[in-house]
CSV table of C-alpha atoms in Angstrom, one decimal:
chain,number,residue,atom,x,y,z
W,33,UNK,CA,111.2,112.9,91.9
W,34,UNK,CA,109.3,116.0,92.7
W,35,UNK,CA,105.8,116.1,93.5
W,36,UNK,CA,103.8,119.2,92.2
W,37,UNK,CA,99.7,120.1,91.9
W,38,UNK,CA,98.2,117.8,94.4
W,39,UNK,CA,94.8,117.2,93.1
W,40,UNK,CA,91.3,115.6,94.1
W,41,UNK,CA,88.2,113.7,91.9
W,42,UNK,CA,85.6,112.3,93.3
W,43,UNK,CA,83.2,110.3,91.1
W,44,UNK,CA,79.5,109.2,91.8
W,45,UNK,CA,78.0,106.9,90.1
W,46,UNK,CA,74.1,107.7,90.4
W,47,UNK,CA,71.1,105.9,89.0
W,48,UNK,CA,71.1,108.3,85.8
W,49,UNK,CA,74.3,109.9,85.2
W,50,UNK,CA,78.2,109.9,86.6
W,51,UNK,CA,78.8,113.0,88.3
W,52,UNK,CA,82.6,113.8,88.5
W,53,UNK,CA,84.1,116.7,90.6
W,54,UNK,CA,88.0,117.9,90.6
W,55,UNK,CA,90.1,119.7,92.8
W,56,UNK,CA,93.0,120.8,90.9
W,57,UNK,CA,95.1,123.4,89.9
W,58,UNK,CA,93.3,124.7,86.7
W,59,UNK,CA,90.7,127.4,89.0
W,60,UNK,CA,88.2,127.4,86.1
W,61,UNK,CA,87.8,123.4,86.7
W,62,UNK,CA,88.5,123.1,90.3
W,63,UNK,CA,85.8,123.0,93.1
W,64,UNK,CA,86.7,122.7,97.3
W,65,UNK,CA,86.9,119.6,98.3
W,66,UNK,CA,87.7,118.4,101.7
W,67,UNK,CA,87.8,114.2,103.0
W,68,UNK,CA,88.3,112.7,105.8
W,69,UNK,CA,89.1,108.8,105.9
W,70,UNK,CA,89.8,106.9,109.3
W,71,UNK,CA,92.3,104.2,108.7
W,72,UNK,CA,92.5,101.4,110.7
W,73,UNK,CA,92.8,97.6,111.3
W,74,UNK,CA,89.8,97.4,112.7
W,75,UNK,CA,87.1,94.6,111.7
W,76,UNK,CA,84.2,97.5,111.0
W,77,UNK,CA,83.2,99.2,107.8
W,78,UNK,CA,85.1,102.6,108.0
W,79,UNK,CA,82.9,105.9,107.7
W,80,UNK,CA,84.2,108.3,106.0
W,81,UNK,CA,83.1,112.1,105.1
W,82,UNK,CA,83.9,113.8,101.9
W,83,UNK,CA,82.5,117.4,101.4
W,84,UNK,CA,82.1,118.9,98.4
W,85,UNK,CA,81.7,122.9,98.4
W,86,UNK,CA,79.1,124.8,96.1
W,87,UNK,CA,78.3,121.6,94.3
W,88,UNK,CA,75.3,121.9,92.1
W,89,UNK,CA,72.0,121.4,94.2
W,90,UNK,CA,70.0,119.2,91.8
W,91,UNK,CA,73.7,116.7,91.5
W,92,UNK,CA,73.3,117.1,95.5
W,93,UNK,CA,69.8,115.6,94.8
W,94,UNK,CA,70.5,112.3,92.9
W,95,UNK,CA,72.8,111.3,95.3
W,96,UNK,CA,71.0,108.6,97.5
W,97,UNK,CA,71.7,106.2,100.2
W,98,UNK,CA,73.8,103.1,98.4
W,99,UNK,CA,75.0,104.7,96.1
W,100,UNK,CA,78.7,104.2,94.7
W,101,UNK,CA,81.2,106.4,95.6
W,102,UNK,CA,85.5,106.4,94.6
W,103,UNK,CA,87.7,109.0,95.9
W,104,UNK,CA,91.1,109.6,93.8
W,105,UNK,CA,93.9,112.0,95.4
W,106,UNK,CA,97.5,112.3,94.7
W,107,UNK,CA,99.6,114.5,92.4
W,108,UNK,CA,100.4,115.2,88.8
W,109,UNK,CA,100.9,111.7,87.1
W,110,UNK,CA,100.7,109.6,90.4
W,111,UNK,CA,97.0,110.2,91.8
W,112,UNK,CA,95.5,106.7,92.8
W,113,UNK,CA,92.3,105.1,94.5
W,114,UNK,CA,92.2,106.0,98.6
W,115,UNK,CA,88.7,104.6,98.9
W,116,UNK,CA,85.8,103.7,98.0
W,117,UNK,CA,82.4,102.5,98.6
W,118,UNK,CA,78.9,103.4,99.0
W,119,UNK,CA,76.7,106.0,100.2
W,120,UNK,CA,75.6,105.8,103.9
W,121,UNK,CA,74.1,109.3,104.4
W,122,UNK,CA,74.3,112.4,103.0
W,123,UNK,CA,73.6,115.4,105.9
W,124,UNK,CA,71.9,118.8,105.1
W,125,UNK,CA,74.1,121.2,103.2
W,126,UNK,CA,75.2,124.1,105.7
W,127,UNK,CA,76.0,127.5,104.1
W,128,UNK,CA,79.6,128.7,105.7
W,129,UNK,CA,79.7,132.2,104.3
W,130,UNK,CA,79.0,132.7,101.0
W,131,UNK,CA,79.4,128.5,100.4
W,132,UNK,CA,77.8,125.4,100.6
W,133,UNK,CA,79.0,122.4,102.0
W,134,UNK,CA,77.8,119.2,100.8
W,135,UNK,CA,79.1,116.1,102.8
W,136,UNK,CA,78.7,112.9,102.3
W,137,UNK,CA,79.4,109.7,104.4
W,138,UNK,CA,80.8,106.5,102.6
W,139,UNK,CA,80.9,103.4,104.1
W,140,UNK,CA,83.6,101.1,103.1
W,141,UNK,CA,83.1,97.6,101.7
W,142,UNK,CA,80.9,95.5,99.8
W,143,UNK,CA,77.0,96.3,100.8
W,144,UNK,CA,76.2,92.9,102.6
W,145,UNK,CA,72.4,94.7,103.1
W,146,UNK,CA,72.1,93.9,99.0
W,147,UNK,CA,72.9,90.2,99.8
W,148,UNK,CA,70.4,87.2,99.8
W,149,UNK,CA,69.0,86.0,103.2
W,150,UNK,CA,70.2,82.5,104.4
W,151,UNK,CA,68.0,80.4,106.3
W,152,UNK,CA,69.9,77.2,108.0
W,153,UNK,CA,69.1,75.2,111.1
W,154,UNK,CA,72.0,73.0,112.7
W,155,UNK,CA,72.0,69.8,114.9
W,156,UNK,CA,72.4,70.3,118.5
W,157,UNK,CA,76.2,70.7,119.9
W,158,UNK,CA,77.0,72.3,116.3
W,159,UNK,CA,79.9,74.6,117.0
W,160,UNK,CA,79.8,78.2,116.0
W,161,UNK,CA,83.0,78.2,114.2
W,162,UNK,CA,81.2,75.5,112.1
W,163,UNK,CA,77.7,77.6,111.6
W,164,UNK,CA,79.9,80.5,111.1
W,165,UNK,CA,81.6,79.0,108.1
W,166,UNK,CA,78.5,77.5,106.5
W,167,UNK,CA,76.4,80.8,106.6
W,168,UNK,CA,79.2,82.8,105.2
W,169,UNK,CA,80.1,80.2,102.4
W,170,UNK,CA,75.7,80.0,101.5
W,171,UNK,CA,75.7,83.8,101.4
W,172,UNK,CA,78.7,84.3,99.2
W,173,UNK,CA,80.7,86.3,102.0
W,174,UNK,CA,84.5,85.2,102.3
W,175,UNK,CA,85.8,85.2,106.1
W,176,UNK,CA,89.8,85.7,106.1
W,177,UNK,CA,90.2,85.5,109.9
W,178,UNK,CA,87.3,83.6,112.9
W,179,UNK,CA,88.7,83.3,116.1
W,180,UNK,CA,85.9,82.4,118.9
């Protein structure tokens, strides 16, 4: 099978409106758009930096911290999810000749900051693997590997 017009679409979901931007063949459509995405094994939230070029400055503006973020990339027929997750900064838009780049840092995951606050005491000699496992099962959060 031959792979042809590798293509990009980021999608932001702000508080009043979707905003959608394409990389793609079709030039009257298409906008600059670069990504980097660190993949690892690691038990941290991965950061990663999408920048959109030239993007429209008020769009630029409705984009705040938390706010939902899905990056599609692939090719013609076969372009998928590579990541999402939420805003965790935006930085200043720099001007790199005669564009703009707008870049924005995801953060991976669910947003534990949006979760309800658990208060629980324990009895002496309680073991942490034990506290561990009731705080995460009060606040909702579901623990796939604990090793102390």
């Amino acid at each position: 099978m031959a792979y042809f017009n590798f293509q990009i679409k980021v999608v932001i979901h702000t508080k009043h409106k979707k905003l959608t931007y394409v990389y793609c063949k079709d030039a009257k459509r298409s906008m600059e758009i670069h990504f980097t995405i660190p993949f690892t094994n690691e038990t941290e939230p991965n950061i990663s930096e999408i920048s959109i070029y030239n993007m429209n400055r008020h769009d630029f503006n409705r984009i705040k911290k938390g706010t939902k973020v899905e990056l599609y990339a692939g090719y013609t027929g076969h372009v998928s999810l590579v990541t999402k997750g939420r805003i965790y900064r935006t930085t200043v838009p720099t001007v790199d000749d005669a564009d703009v780049e707008y870049t924005l840092r995801v953060i991976e995951g669910k947003d534990y900051t949006k979760m309800k606050k658990v208060k629980k005491s324990f009895k002496k000699k309680t073991h942490a693997k034990a506290m561990i496992h009731e705080v995460c099962k009060k606040a909702g959060i579901k623990l796939n590997l604990i090793s102390l």
